Coordinates of C-alpha atoms in Angstrom, one line a residue:
M1 CA 14.4 84.1 132.5
F2 CA 14.4 82.7 129.9
F3 CA 14.0 78.9 128.6
S4 CA 13.7 76.9 125.9
N5 CA 13.7 72.7 124.4
T6 CA 12.5 71.4 121.4
H7 CA 8.5 71.3 122.6
T8 CA 8.1 74.6 124.2
S9 CA 10.0 77.7 124.5
L10 CA 8.6 80.3 127.2
V11 CA 10.5 84.2 127.4
D12 CA 10.3 86.5 129.9
I13 CA 8.4 84.4 132.6
K14 CA 7.2 86.9 135.7
V15 CA 4.3 87.8 137.3
G16 CA 2.7 90.7 136.1
H17 CA 4.5 90.9 132.4
L18 CA 2.9 89.3 129.0
C19 CA 4.5 86.0 128.1
Q20 CA 5.2 84.3 125.3
L21 CA 4.6 80.5 124.6
S22 CA 5.5 78.5 121.6
Q23 CA 4.4 75.1 121.4
G24 CA 5.1 74.1 117.6
C25 CA 4.3 76.5 115.0
D26 CA 1.7 78.2 117.0
T27 CA 2.3 81.1 119.2
F28 CA 0.4 82.4 122.1
F29 CA 0.8 85.3 124.4
F30 CA -0.7 85.3 127.9
L31 CA -0.8 87.6 131.0
L32 CA 0.5 86.4 134.4
P33 CA -1.7 88.4 137.4
M34 CA -0.8 92.0 138.4
P35 CA -0.7 93.6 134.7
S36 CA 2.1 96.1 134.5
K37 CA 0.9 99.3 131.8
K38 CA 3.2 98.3 129.9
S39 CA 2.3 94.8 129.7
A40 CA -1.1 95.9 128.9
S41 CA -0.2 97.6 126.0
D42 CA 1.6 94.9 124.3
M43 CA -1.2 92.7 125.0
E44 CA -3.2 95.0 123.1
E45 CA -0.9 95.3 120.2
N46 CA -0.6 92.0 119.8
I47 CA -4.1 91.3 119.8
E48 CA -4.1 94.1 116.9
K49 CA -1.3 91.7 114.8
G50 CA -3.4 88.5 115.1
C51 CA -1.8 86.4 117.4
N52 CA -3.5 84.0 120.0
I53 CA -4.4 85.4 123.0
A54 CA -4.6 82.5 125.7
S55 CA -5.8 82.6 129.3
L56 CA -3.1 80.6 131.7
L57 CA -5.9 77.8 132.1
D58 CA -5.9 77.3 128.4
L59 CA -2.5 76.0 128.9
P60 CA -1.7 71.9 128.5
E61 CA -1.5 70.6 132.1
S62 CA 1.4 69.8 131.8
T63 CA 2.7 73.1 130.6
L64 CA 1.0 75.2 133.1
D65 CA 2.5 73.2 135.8
F66 CA 5.9 73.6 134.5
I67 CA 5.3 78.0 134.8
L68 CA 4.4 77.4 137.6
K69 CA 7.7 75.8 139.2
L70 CA 9.3 78.7 137.8
L71 CA 7.7 81.1 140.2
S72 CA 9.0 82.4 143.3
P73 CA 7.6 81.6 146.4
I74 CA 6.2 84.8 146.9
E75 CA 4.7 85.4 142.7
L76 CA 3.6 81.9 143.5
C77 CA 1.4 83.5 146.6
S78 CA 0.4 86.1 144.0
M79 CA -0.9 83.8 141.3
S80 CA -3.1 82.0 144.2
E81 CA -5.2 85.3 144.4
V82 CA -6.3 85.1 140.5
C83 CA -8.8 82.5 140.8
T84 CA -9.7 79.2 142.7
S85 CA -8.3 77.1 140.3
L86 CA -5.2 79.0 140.2
R87 CA -4.8 79.2 143.9
D88 CA -5.5 75.2 144.1
R89 CA -2.7 74.7 141.6
S90 CA -0.3 77.1 143.4
Q91 CA -0.8 76.1 146.7
S92 CA 0.0 72.5 146.0
D93 CA 2.7 70.3 148.1
H94 CA 4.8 69.2 145.1
L95 CA 5.2 73.3 144.3
W96 CA 6.2 74.2 147.8
E97 CA 8.5 71.1 148.5
E98 CA 11.1 72.3 145.6
H99 CA 11.0 75.8 147.4
M100 CA 11.6 74.2 151.1
K101 CA 14.1 71.9 149.8
R102 CA 16.2 75.0 148.2
K103 CA 16.1 77.2 151.3
W104 CA 15.8 75.0 153.9
V105 CA 17.0 71.8 153.7
K106 CA 20.2 71.9 155.7
V107 CA 18.2 73.6 159.1
V108 CA 14.9 71.4 158.9
G109 CA 15.2 68.1 159.2
D110 CA 12.7 65.0 159.7
V111 CA 12.0 65.9 163.5
A112 CA 11.1 69.5 162.5
Y113 CA 9.0 68.0 159.5
K114 CA 7.2 66.0 162.6
E115 CA 6.3 68.9 164.4
W116 CA 4.7 70.7 161.9
Q117 CA 2.8 67.7 161.4
W118 CA 1.7 68.0 165.2
H119 CA 0.5 71.0 164.7
V120 CA -1.5 70.6 161.2
T121 CA -3.0 67.7 163.6
A122 CA -4.1 69.9 166.3
A123 CA -5.4 72.6 163.6
K124 CA -8.0 70.1 161.7
E125 CA -9.0 68.3 164.9
G126 CA -9.5 71.7 166.1
N127 CA -7.4 71.1 169.3
F128 CA -5.4 74.5 169.5
L129 CA -7.9 75.8 171.9
N130 CA -6.3 73.5 174.4
Q131 CA -2.6 73.8 173.0
R132 CA -2.7 77.9 173.0
I133 CA -0.7 79.4 175.7
D134 CA -1.6 83.0 174.7
H135 CA -3.9 84.5 172.0
Y136 CA -2.3 83.1 168.6
G137 CA 0.4 80.3 170.0
S138 CA 0.4 77.0 170.5
L139 CA 2.6 74.9 172.0
G140 CA 4.1 71.3 170.0
S141 CA 4.7 68.3 171.2
F142 CA 6.1 68.4 174.9
T143 CA 7.9 65.6 177.4
G144 CA 8.6 65.7 181.2
I145 CA 7.2 68.1 183.5
W146 CA 7.6 71.8 184.5
P147 CA 10.0 73.4 185.4
T148 CA 11.9 70.3 183.4
L149 CA 9.4 70.3 180.3
Y150 CA 11.0 69.8 177.1
L151 CA 9.1 71.3 174.0
G152 CA 9.4 70.1 170.9
S153 CA 8.4 73.2 169.1
Y154 CA 6.1 76.5 169.4
L155 CA 4.5 78.2 166.5
E156 CA 3.1 81.6 167.0
D157 CA 0.7 82.4 165.3
C158 CA -1.4 79.4 164.6
R159 CA -4.3 81.1 162.5
I160 CA -2.3 80.3 159.7
L161 CA -3.7 76.8 159.6
E162 CA -6.7 77.8 160.2
G163 CA -10.1 76.1 157.7
Q164 CA -8.2 75.2 154.4
R165 CA -5.1 76.0 154.5
S166 CA -4.4 73.6 157.1
N167 CA -4.7 71.0 153.9
K168 CA -1.6 73.1 152.6
F169 CA 1.2 71.4 154.4
M170 CA 4.2 72.5 152.2
M171 CA 3.2 76.4 151.5
T172 CA 2.0 76.7 155.3
L173 CA 5.5 75.4 156.5
Y174 CA 7.3 77.5 154.5
L175 CA 5.4 80.8 154.8
S176 CA 5.6 80.1 158.9
L177 CA 9.3 79.6 158.7
E178 CA 9.8 82.7 156.6
S179 CA 7.9 85.0 159.0
G180 CA 10.0 83.0 161.5
R181 CA 6.6 82.7 163.5
F182 CA 7.6 78.6 163.5
W183 CA 9.9 77.7 166.1
F184 CA 11.5 74.0 165.0
P185 CA 14.2 71.5 166.6
A186 CA 17.1 72.1 165.1
Q187 CA 21.4 72.2 166.8
V188 CA 22.9 75.1 167.1
Y189 CA 26.8 75.5 167.6
K190 CA 28.1 77.2 170.2
G191 CA 31.4 77.8 171.7
L192 CA 32.7 74.4 171.1
M193 CA 29.4 72.9 171.6
I194 CA 26.3 71.7 170.2
H195 CA 22.8 72.7 171.9
H196 CA 19.3 71.2 171.4
A197 CA 17.0 74.2 170.6
L198 CA 13.9 76.0 169.1
V199 CA 15.1 78.0 166.1
S200 CA 13.5 81.0 164.6
Y201 CA 13.6 82.7 161.4
D202 CA 14.6 86.2 161.3
T203 CA 14.2 87.5 157.1
K204 CA 15.7 90.8 157.5
S205 CA 19.2 90.2 158.8
N206 CA 18.8 86.3 157.4
T207 CA 20.2 85.1 160.2
F208 CA 18.3 82.7 163.5
Q209 CA 17.4 83.0 167.2
A210 CA 17.3 80.4 169.2
R211 CA 16.0 79.4 172.3
H212 CA 16.7 76.3 174.9
Q213 CA 14.0 73.9 174.6
T214 CA 14.2 73.5 178.6
G215 CA 14.3 75.4 181.7
G216 CA 11.9 77.7 180.8
W217 CA 13.0 78.1 176.9
R218 CA 15.9 81.0 177.6
N219 CA 17.5 82.7 175.3
L220 CA 20.7 80.6 173.6
G221 CA 21.4 83.6 171.0
T222 CA 20.4 85.6 168.3
N223 CA 22.4 86.6 165.0
I224 CA 23.0 83.4 164.1
E225 CA 24.5 82.7 161.2
W226 CA 23.3 79.4 158.8
D227 CA 26.6 78.0 158.9
M228 CA 26.2 77.6 162.7
V229 CA 22.3 75.5 162.4
R230 CA 22.0 72.2 161.5
V231 CA 19.5 69.2 161.3
P232 CA 19.8 67.2 164.5
T233 CA 22.5 64.0 163.1
V234 CA 21.1 61.4 165.3
G235 CA 17.1 60.1 166.0
T236 CA 17.9 60.3 169.5
P237 CA 15.4 62.9 171.7
P238 CA 18.2 65.5 173.1
Y239 CA 16.8 63.9 176.7
A240 CA 17.8 60.2 176.1
L241 CA 20.9 58.6 175.8
H242 CA 21.8 58.1 172.1
V243 CA 23.4 54.3 171.9
S244 CA 26.5 54.2 169.9
D245 CA 26.5 51.6 167.2
C246 CA 30.6 52.4 166.5
L247 CA 31.8 51.8 169.8
D248 CA 34.2 48.6 168.9
N249 CA 35.5 50.1 165.8
L250 CA 36.6 53.4 167.0
K251 CA 40.3 54.1 167.3
P252 CA 43.0 56.7 167.5
G253 CA 42.5 59.6 164.8
D254 CA 39.0 59.2 164.5
H255 CA 36.6 62.3 165.3
I256 CA 33.6 62.1 167.2
E257 CA 30.8 63.9 168.9
I258 CA 29.7 62.9 172.2
Q259 CA 26.9 63.1 174.5
W260 CA 27.3 65.5 177.6
K261 CA 25.5 67.0 180.5
G262 CA 26.1 68.4 183.7
T263 CA 24.8 66.7 186.5
S264 CA 22.5 63.9 186.4
T265 CA 19.2 65.8 187.0
T266 CA 20.0 67.9 184.0
P267 CA 17.6 67.6 181.4
T268 CA 19.0 67.2 178.2
Y269 CA 22.3 66.5 176.4
D270 CA 24.6 68.5 174.6
W271 CA 27.3 67.5 172.4
W272 CA 31.1 68.5 172.1
Y273 CA 33.7 67.6 169.7
A274 CA 36.6 65.3 170.3
V275 CA 39.2 62.7 169.0
I276 CA 39.6 59.2 169.9
G277 CA 43.3 59.3 171.5
H278 CA 46.1 56.9 172.4
L279 CA 46.6 54.6 175.6
E280 CA 48.9 56.5 178.7
S281 CA 50.8 52.6 177.7
C282 CA 50.9 53.7 174.1
S283 CA 53.9 54.5 172.2
E284 CA 51.7 55.7 169.5
N285 CA 53.6 53.9 166.9
V286 CA 51.1 52.5 164.3
L287 CA 52.8 49.4 163.6
Y288 CA 52.3 48.6 167.0
C289 CA 49.3 50.8 168.8
Q290 CA 46.7 48.1 170.2
C291 CA 44.5 50.8 171.6
H292 CA 41.7 49.7 169.4
H293 CA 41.7 46.1 171.1
S294 CA 41.1 47.8 174.7
G295 CA 37.9 48.3 176.3
S296 CA 38.6 51.4 176.9
L297 CA 38.8 54.9 174.9
I298 CA 41.0 58.1 175.8
V299 CA 38.4 61.1 174.2
E300 CA 41.0 64.1 173.7
F301 CA 39.3 66.9 173.5
K302 CA 42.1 68.6 170.9
Q303 CA 40.5 72.4 171.5
Y304 CA 42.1 72.5 174.3
P305 CA 46.5 72.8 174.5
Q306 CA 48.8 69.7 175.7
G307 CA 48.9 69.7 179.6
S308 CA 45.2 70.7 180.0
Y309 CA 43.5 69.1 182.7
M310 CA 40.6 69.5 180.4
R311 CA 42.4 67.5 178.0
R312 CA 41.8 64.0 177.9
I313 CA 39.3 61.3 179.7
Q314 CA 39.3 57.6 179.6
L315 CA 35.8 55.9 179.3
S316 CA 34.6 52.5 179.2
R317 CA 33.9 51.4 175.0
K318 CA 30.4 50.2 176.7
N319 CA 27.2 52.1 176.1
G320 CA 25.3 53.2 178.9
E321 CA 25.7 57.1 180.7
Q322 CA 29.3 57.4 182.5
G323 CA 30.5 60.0 185.1
D324 CA 29.9 62.1 188.4
N325 CA 28.4 65.3 189.6
V326 CA 32.4 66.5 189.8
G327 CA 33.0 66.1 186.3
G328 CA 29.4 65.9 184.4
Y329 CA 27.6 62.7 182.9
Y330 CA 28.9 61.1 179.3
G331 CA 26.5 59.2 177.0
G332 CA 26.6 58.2 173.6
I333 CA 29.2 58.6 171.0
R334 CA 28.7 59.8 167.4
K335 CA 31.6 58.8 164.6
L336 CA 32.0 61.6 162.4
H337 CA 32.9 60.9 158.8
S338 CA 32.2 63.9 157.3
E339 CA 34.8 66.0 156.4
E340 CA 32.4 69.3 156.4
E341 CA 31.6 68.7 159.7
I342 CA 34.9 67.9 160.6
E343 CA 36.1 71.3 159.0
T344 CA 33.0 73.0 160.8
W345 CA 34.2 72.2 164.3
Q346 CA 38.0 73.0 163.5
K347 CA 37.4 76.6 162.0
L348 CA 35.5 76.9 165.9
F349 CA 39.1 76.3 167.0
P350 CA 41.2 79.7 166.6
A351 CA 38.5 82.0 168.8
H352 CA 38.4 79.4 171.8
V353 CA 42.2 77.3 172.0
Q354 CA 44.3 78.4 174.4
R355 CA 41.6 79.1 176.9
A356 CA 39.0 77.8 178.6
P357 CA 35.6 78.3 177.6
I358 CA 33.6 80.7 180.1
L359 CA 30.7 77.5 180.5
H360 CA 28.1 77.4 183.5
Y361 CA 28.9 73.8 183.6
M362 CA 32.0 71.9 185.0
P363 CA 34.4 71.1 182.6
P364 CA 35.4 67.4 181.6
V365 CA 37.1 65.0 183.9
P366 CA 40.8 65.0 183.5
A367 CA 42.6 61.5 182.6
Q368 CA 44.3 61.0 185.6
L369 CA 40.9 60.5 186.7
P370 CA 39.5 58.0 184.8
I371 CA 35.7 57.0 185.1
P372 CA 35.3 53.1 186.4

């Protein structure tokens, strides 16, 4: 790795190698951990030439911090084993926060951070003994009672937070995610729905596996690609009705996601993709369309062909759960503004259009049976 500017020049920054630092007219050589035979001989050669040999700890604070920012997570872990001072610096939250942003920002959101804080707090307060469900595993937050218990997260091995490591929030979070030991809350595309799930990373395949957050945490899928996992898009918990702020402004052509569950006793909602359609009485002429003034909405599932009884439903614009045990219950609506989100949904269409999905619940209510 090479970097240079008017103040500092760093050459070949790599753990286990001799590195050169130039500041002004002075040139320093220093050795990062795990030196190879070649780098050691290089250092001896430079000593004979009269070059200045410096320890990393002899460098200015800003320069040392700059060097540490260039290291990978593996190299930071190696650096932390050199001495106490470098251990504390290499485990600093600000260094690991950058690595979190680079790798995990699209799948790990505020809800996952709050769950990790739950585990950290439990470790500091010594509550793991009360939380453990096996020898090392630790439950995160939970709501409800069995068998409809909703689990917020699960840490397979809580020993990573023992002792002073509980003070290393970002580093322990990164390593627990990388190892797959932290099952964190996220949303997973499956078929033409989004499910709330606990997700674990598989570093060997660079994919995810997921489990439902209720009902015994049964398996939801394996080998799930990165673009099929996302941060929860609203702050509403999966077991709660989302209060929509867009109902009065929805008009034909708007892309939405809508909460849905099969029965009134189903503990959590999933999300369907849909498009707002025209009322039956509308000519669909944009010059005369008054659909946006109506108290009713047509929600159209365009993943199904015209004429399908699963294509259209009619809902009220009012907030609140609507439906029955025959066709299921609809909750809040979220309007999609991002082209990237819309494209992600539409990419899922080819494998499902022209046929009904294989589901364990009833499909949406047909339009000819409007929900009051």
